[in-house]
DNA sequence: TGTACATCAGTGAACGCGCGTTCACTGATGTAC
DNA sequence: TGTACATCAGTGAACGCGCGTTCACTGATGTAC
């Protein structure tokens, strides 16, 4: 069946977006090509009309995430106190429970490294975030603080998503948030 | 072939220790039963003379890690300034590059959660660490600070292991270390 | 305007592979007679 | 002391399964005549 001119590009984009959500929610390894294509409404064979391999999809998803400014993690770098806003949005139960539209670093960064494909895409995600922090901070120790802040945020989300005790998970988010706001807000 | 009385327990322990290293270095999913048993010098079939399943091994490894005090992450909670010592040891290139004998949280915690088996073992690892911090801190905001400190340490190690640029990786460790020592040391 | 052909996104069976797991079997050693 | 048997850690072939990937094929539509 032949489709309208934009049809392929639209399908392509739907695959990328679904993968982007699943990679962040379930991880890359746990996202199979077959179930991914089923979710998009196609059979697995069609995948290779759009991507040379799963790794090629991973790269495109990373580029797509780096591009988008709509994810909660990126959207909050605005307002009077952008750092405070970012912390407030990042360390919420909502962000913890909706990994599929959240920051890719807590879920994907380590897996990308363990997969052994050291593409510079991960570095870009980290560097872009650090640059945004440094711009918003504009302090003497902005460089160190940006790094420490990002590490705290990512670590808190990793731990909050890892523990099974909901109360402990909430405590991790709230305590880190309080502590960071007392020390890191500009 | 029948073996000496302690032989089975020794083999059992060798499997647990090898798995403990591999789980932390490569991840649980990436550690296959076959290659694990090969590393111990046995065939894969023998695995089930020691463990009911791979999940049973995972649980025993977690218990083993919680028990051991020899890993660098736990060993440093001593001396005049135990928090400082801990930070100094945790945020080193050595710890980053020897995940197999390091803290299990950066590598294993998220994967345990993603596997969907919410055993309380992960929670114990986190709670034990937090308790140790609180005891060493003994300050008014010790609870918040313990959580934020652990989050920073875990996040920094996750990020340092994720980026491919070695200089950036070193910078993540050093900047977080400087920032934490200036604010979190007791 | 009507017919023949080219295009190509998507189909679905099949590929080799490694996974966790099962199980009939081996054979060196400890124990019983 | 010598022989027969029981034990059981470890062997290795085989299981079903899902993975990523390949490929001959389909068939609705756009284009050419």
XYZ file of C-alpha atoms (C1' of nucleotides) in Angstrom:
438
model
C 0.000 0.000 0.000
C 1.344 3.385 -0.886
C 0.806 6.211 1.576
C 0.623 9.982 1.447
C 3.842 11.909 1.119
C 4.270 12.731 4.812
C 3.074 9.355 6.027
C 6.476 7.741 6.453
C 7.916 10.699 8.322
C 4.929 10.645 10.651
C 5.270 6.935 11.365
C 9.014 7.415 11.873
C 8.323 10.123 14.420
C 5.727 8.014 16.199
C 8.291 5.223 16.620
C 10.889 7.659 17.968
C 8.434 9.185 20.428
C 7.152 5.847 21.694
C 10.734 4.604 22.068
C 11.700 7.804 23.844
C 8.990 7.178 26.438
C 9.737 3.475 26.851
C 13.523 3.871 27.014
C 13.072 6.337 29.865
C 10.411 4.317 31.673
C 11.580 0.709 31.205
C 15.156 1.107 30.011
C 16.655 0.435 26.595
C 17.298 -3.265 27.061
C 13.813 -3.916 28.374
C 12.237 -2.247 25.340
C 11.944 -4.861 22.615
C 11.585 -3.941 18.949
C 8.540 -6.205 18.657
C 6.523 -4.734 21.540
C 7.606 -1.222 20.554
C 6.243 -1.653 17.025
C 3.063 -3.245 18.354
C 2.509 -0.154 20.501
C 2.845 1.961 17.365
C 0.338 -0.287 15.588
C 2.696 -2.010 13.154
C 4.492 -5.332 12.856
C 8.113 -5.671 13.891
C 9.347 -6.099 10.337
C 8.406 -2.527 9.473
C 10.956 -1.262 11.996
C 13.782 -1.806 9.516
C 12.106 0.350 6.899
C 12.777 3.205 9.337
C 15.980 2.362 11.178
C 19.126 0.450 10.304
C 19.223 -1.111 13.770
C 18.021 -0.694 17.338
C 21.231 1.191 18.093
C 20.367 3.680 15.345
C 17.002 4.215 17.047
C 18.744 4.776 20.387
C 20.918 7.462 18.833
C 17.959 9.183 17.241
C 16.000 9.071 20.495
C 18.914 10.700 22.314
C 19.088 13.414 19.672
C 15.325 13.871 19.925
C 15.462 14.224 23.713
C 18.346 16.689 23.499
C 16.282 18.743 21.057
C 13.008 18.817 22.895
C 12.456 21.536 25.450
C 9.068 20.262 26.531
C 10.215 17.756 29.100
C 9.671 18.877 32.697
C 13.354 18.794 33.473
C 14.223 21.337 30.816
C 11.096 23.481 30.944
C 11.702 24.825 34.422
C 14.885 26.802 33.697
C 12.994 30.099 33.627
C 11.515 32.672 35.997
C 12.989 34.709 38.820
C 14.829 31.844 40.458
C 15.356 29.283 37.699
C 17.491 26.947 39.805
C 14.876 26.810 42.544
C 12.162 26.175 39.954
C 14.189 23.393 38.415
C 14.822 21.682 41.749
C 11.162 22.021 42.694
C 10.002 20.375 39.503
C 12.726 17.747 39.340
C 12.365 16.354 42.845
C 8.637 15.630 42.833
C 6.697 12.362 43.122
C 5.241 13.303 39.735
C 8.653 13.268 38.067
C 9.559 10.066 39.892
C 6.363 8.361 38.745
C 6.413 9.582 35.133
C 9.897 8.623 34.061
C 8.630 8.273 30.479
C 8.388 12.043 30.036
C 11.124 13.013 32.468
C 14.855 13.532 32.526
C 16.679 10.743 30.665
C 19.757 10.759 32.898
C 18.473 8.727 35.861
C 17.144 5.922 33.693
C 19.268 5.846 30.584
C 22.726 7.220 31.296
C 24.167 4.230 33.123
C 22.598 1.732 30.746
C 24.085 3.558 27.776
C 27.515 3.284 29.370
C 27.029 -0.394 30.248
C 25.919 -1.182 26.691
C 29.454 -0.310 25.674
C 28.519 2.088 22.898
C 30.214 5.224 24.170
C 28.506 7.626 21.798
C 29.022 11.285 22.677
C 25.238 11.674 22.908
C 25.211 10.958 26.649
C 27.946 13.488 27.221
C 25.860 16.082 25.404
C 22.894 15.499 27.676
C 25.108 16.051 30.704
C 27.051 18.999 29.303
C 23.917 20.787 28.088
C 22.349 20.512 31.524
C 25.524 21.722 33.245
C 25.761 24.691 30.870
C 22.162 25.659 31.591
C 22.860 25.526 35.330
C 26.014 27.591 35.046
C 24.224 30.267 33.051
C 21.453 30.419 35.640
C 23.830 30.501 38.581
C 26.452 33.047 37.567
C 28.374 32.677 40.824
C 32.003 32.237 41.676
C 31.733 28.479 42.193
C 29.039 28.038 39.535
C 30.965 25.269 37.800
C 31.348 23.098 40.875
C 27.859 23.871 42.048
C 26.307 22.958 38.699
C 27.968 19.560 38.775
C 27.088 18.870 42.404
C 23.511 19.998 41.836
C 23.031 17.742 38.826
C 24.578 14.826 40.694
C 22.240 15.373 43.646
C 19.169 15.578 41.452
C 20.010 12.502 39.413
C 21.049 10.523 42.491
C 17.921 11.438 44.425
C 15.696 10.374 41.550
C 17.600 7.115 41.086
C 17.269 6.283 44.772
C 13.635 7.428 44.989
C 12.784 5.149 42.070
C 14.791 2.261 43.518
C 13.319 1.858 46.981
C 10.073 -0.049 47.393
C 8.964 1.808 50.518
C 6.907 4.733 49.272
C 7.412 6.784 52.445
C 11.190 6.395 52.162
C 11.006 7.351 48.512
C 9.057 10.528 49.309
C 11.521 11.302 52.073
C 14.461 11.039 49.668
C 12.857 13.574 47.333
C 11.793 16.003 50.037
C 14.970 15.881 52.096
C 17.197 16.382 49.056
C 14.956 19.206 47.889
C 15.071 20.994 51.255
C 18.797 20.547 51.550
C 19.523 21.760 48.024
C 17.216 24.775 48.289
C 18.942 25.801 51.512
C 22.378 25.600 49.899
C 22.154 25.765 46.142
C 19.453 28.269 45.293
C 20.726 31.476 43.752
C 32.403 -37.292 42.487
C 31.929 -36.747 46.167
C 33.729 -33.855 47.782
C 34.949 -32.915 51.230
C 32.451 -31.699 53.777
C 33.041 -27.984 53.301
C 33.455 -28.188 49.542
C 29.881 -27.295 48.605
C 29.758 -24.301 50.932
C 33.022 -23.056 49.459
C 31.794 -23.386 45.892
C 28.525 -21.708 46.901
C 30.471 -18.797 48.328
C 32.651 -18.531 45.249
C 29.544 -18.223 43.068
C 28.079 -15.537 45.343
C 31.315 -13.546 45.362
C 31.821 -13.748 41.616
C 28.187 -12.723 41.071
C 28.571 -9.893 43.560
C 31.428 -8.509 41.503
C 29.757 -8.986 38.141
C 26.374 -7.624 39.207
C 28.068 -4.434 40.352
C 30.354 -4.140 37.352
C 28.135 -5.253 34.461
C 24.657 -5.219 35.952
C 22.367 -8.107 36.847
C 20.790 -8.572 33.430
C 24.144 -8.544 31.666
C 25.498 -11.282 33.941
C 24.461 -14.620 32.469
C 24.304 -17.802 34.522
C 26.455 -19.596 31.968
C 29.339 -17.125 31.872
C 29.140 -16.693 35.637
C 29.568 -20.419 36.211
C 32.343 -20.591 33.652
C 34.195 -17.895 35.598
C 33.852 -20.047 38.732
C 35.201 -23.030 36.779
C 31.997 -25.073 36.556
C 29.312 -25.793 33.985
C 26.018 -23.907 34.040
C 24.025 -26.937 35.162
C 25.749 -26.967 38.536
C 24.264 -23.564 39.307
C 20.942 -25.153 40.265
C 22.593 -27.413 42.826
C 23.288 -24.168 44.705
C 20.418 -21.804 43.932
C 16.732 -22.262 43.129
C 16.899 -19.531 40.493
C 18.873 -16.503 39.373
C 16.559 -14.336 41.481
C 17.533 -16.377 44.554
C 21.176 -15.624 43.763
C 20.395 -11.924 43.440
C 18.807 -11.925 46.876
C 21.746 -13.737 48.416
C 24.209 -11.365 46.766
C 22.319 -8.402 48.201
C 22.402 -9.971 51.644
C 26.100 -10.691 51.212
C 26.845 -7.095 50.222
C 24.821 -5.756 53.126
C 26.838 -7.984 55.448
C 30.295 -7.234 54.192
C 32.137 -4.326 55.680
C 35.161 -4.678 53.445
C 33.922 -2.708 50.472
C 35.520 0.746 50.173
C 32.184 2.511 50.542
C 31.521 1.058 53.979
C 35.071 0.900 55.278
C 35.570 4.645 55.384
C 33.015 5.471 58.099
C 35.708 5.799 60.741
C 38.301 8.251 61.976
C 38.130 11.846 63.148
C 35.896 13.060 60.324
C 34.107 9.960 59.049
C 31.872 11.832 56.617
C 34.836 13.525 54.997
C 36.664 10.222 54.773
C 33.660 8.591 53.178
C 33.265 11.332 50.577
C 36.984 11.251 49.813
C 36.939 7.521 49.188
C 33.614 7.384 47.398
C 34.280 10.092 44.823
C 37.542 8.807 43.408
C 38.483 7.584 39.943
C 39.432 4.334 41.674
C 35.889 3.760 42.922
C 34.484 4.772 39.536
C 36.764 2.326 37.724
C 36.345 -0.602 40.125
C 32.585 -0.861 40.338
C 32.917 -4.594 41.022
C 34.156 -3.989 44.563
C 32.357 -0.691 45.164
C 29.027 0.578 46.368
C 26.148 -1.398 44.847
C 23.713 1.517 44.696
C 24.952 3.279 41.544
C 24.923 0.107 39.436
C 22.292 -2.161 40.906
C 19.587 -0.113 42.616
C 17.762 1.105 39.527
C 18.024 -2.241 37.767
C 16.555 -3.997 40.794
C 13.580 -1.638 40.677
C 13.184 -2.039 36.909
C 13.255 -5.825 37.229
C 9.993 -5.490 39.100
C 10.994 -7.641 42.068
C 10.573 -5.084 44.858
C 12.379 -7.050 47.534
C 13.120 -5.032 50.663
C 16.818 -5.790 50.152
C 17.393 -2.599 48.176
C 15.677 -0.560 50.847
C 17.998 -2.055 53.434
C 21.074 -1.008 51.504
C 19.770 2.572 51.388
C 18.513 2.669 54.971
C 21.715 1.185 56.382
C 23.793 3.783 54.611
C 21.528 6.623 55.765
C 21.669 5.377 59.358
C 25.451 5.281 59.264
C 25.527 8.866 57.960
C 23.105 10.092 60.605
C 25.118 8.525 63.375
C 28.295 10.142 62.068
C 26.694 13.543 61.588
C 24.756 14.069 64.811
C 23.517 17.471 63.732
C 20.152 19.167 63.775
C 19.464 18.496 60.095
C 21.317 15.181 60.054
C 18.377 13.363 58.530
C 18.014 15.667 55.532
C 21.740 15.942 55.116
C 22.256 12.185 55.151
C 19.751 11.752 52.350
C 21.109 14.616 50.270
C 24.656 13.406 50.781
C 23.861 9.874 49.676
C 21.953 11.186 46.664
C 24.904 13.369 45.649
C 27.393 10.547 45.993
C 25.301 8.037 44.053
C 24.393 10.581 41.363
C 27.974 11.714 40.902
C 29.177 8.142 40.492
C 26.361 7.318 38.059
C 27.191 10.353 35.936
C 30.957 9.838 36.168
C 30.510 6.277 34.928
C 28.109 7.345 32.183
C 30.070 9.965 30.291
C 32.646 8.878 27.765
C 34.853 11.946 28.148
C 37.352 11.054 30.845
C 38.118 14.689 31.702
C 34.418 15.406 32.204
C 34.119 12.291 34.320
C 37.010 13.376 36.553
C 35.495 16.842 36.802
C 32.179 15.400 38.002
C 33.920 13.530 40.799
C 36.171 16.386 41.861
C 33.578 19.153 41.674
C 31.015 17.156 43.646
C 33.687 16.256 46.175
C 34.766 19.878 46.654
C 31.198 21.089 46.899
C 30.171 18.427 49.396
C 33.245 18.878 51.594
C 32.576 22.606 51.769
C 28.971 22.065 52.826
C 28.458 18.610 54.251
C 31.524 17.809 56.301
C 30.911 17.679 60.028
C -10.511 9.250 -19.475
C -8.903 4.601 -18.958
C -5.347 1.194 -18.444
C -0.587 -0.603 -17.269
C 3.079 -0.171 -14.528
C 6.344 1.401 -10.695
C 6.763 2.495 -5.999
C 7.595 1.245 -1.299
C 5.545 1.175 3.705
C 4.205 -2.518 5.860
C 3.546 -7.911 6.452
C 4.756 -12.173 8.532
C 7.553 -16.272 8.466
C 12.052 -17.473 9.484
C 17.110 -16.832 10.947
C 20.716 -17.593 14.679
C 21.589 -16.519 19.285
C 21.814 -16.378 24.293
C 18.882 -16.456 28.002
C 17.169 -19.133 32.445
C 15.975 -23.648 33.528
C 15.482 -28.915 33.587
C 17.071 -33.500 33.981
C 19.077 -38.089 33.223
C 23.457 -39.236 34.097
C 28.519 -39.626 36.062
C 31.876 -41.087 39.217
C 34.862 -40.160 43.300
C 34.367 -40.722 47.953
C 32.301 -41.949 52.615
C 29.883 -45.533 54.983
C 28.062 -50.244 56.095
C 28.789 -54.932 56.205
C 40.819 -55.583 55.656
C 38.042 -55.972 51.518
C 33.804 -55.429 48.979
C 29.125 -53.423 47.901
C 26.424 -49.732 48.081
C 24.647 -44.820 48.854
C 25.586 -40.107 48.290
C 25.433 -35.939 45.658
C 28.331 -31.978 43.393
C 28.957 -31.459 38.996
C 28.157 -32.682 33.716
C 26.232 -31.650 29.346
C 22.427 -32.095 26.171
C 18.081 -30.214 25.624
C 13.832 -27.256 26.704
C 10.994 -23.031 25.429
C 11.412 -18.259 24.960
C 12.261 -13.593 23.384
C 15.767 -11.072 21.399
C 17.456 -8.282 17.026
C 17.493 -8.941 12.271
C 16.475 -10.562 7.332
C 13.753 -11.085 3.348
C 10.403 -12.525 -0.181
C 6.135 -10.804 -0.633
C 1.670 -7.665 -0.649
C -1.247 -4.270 -2.376
C -2.972 0.604 -2.371
C -1.709 4.545 -4.607
C 0.780 7.888 -7.818
C 2.477 8.338 -12.416
C 3.017 7.454 -17.494
C 1.012 6.433 -21.651
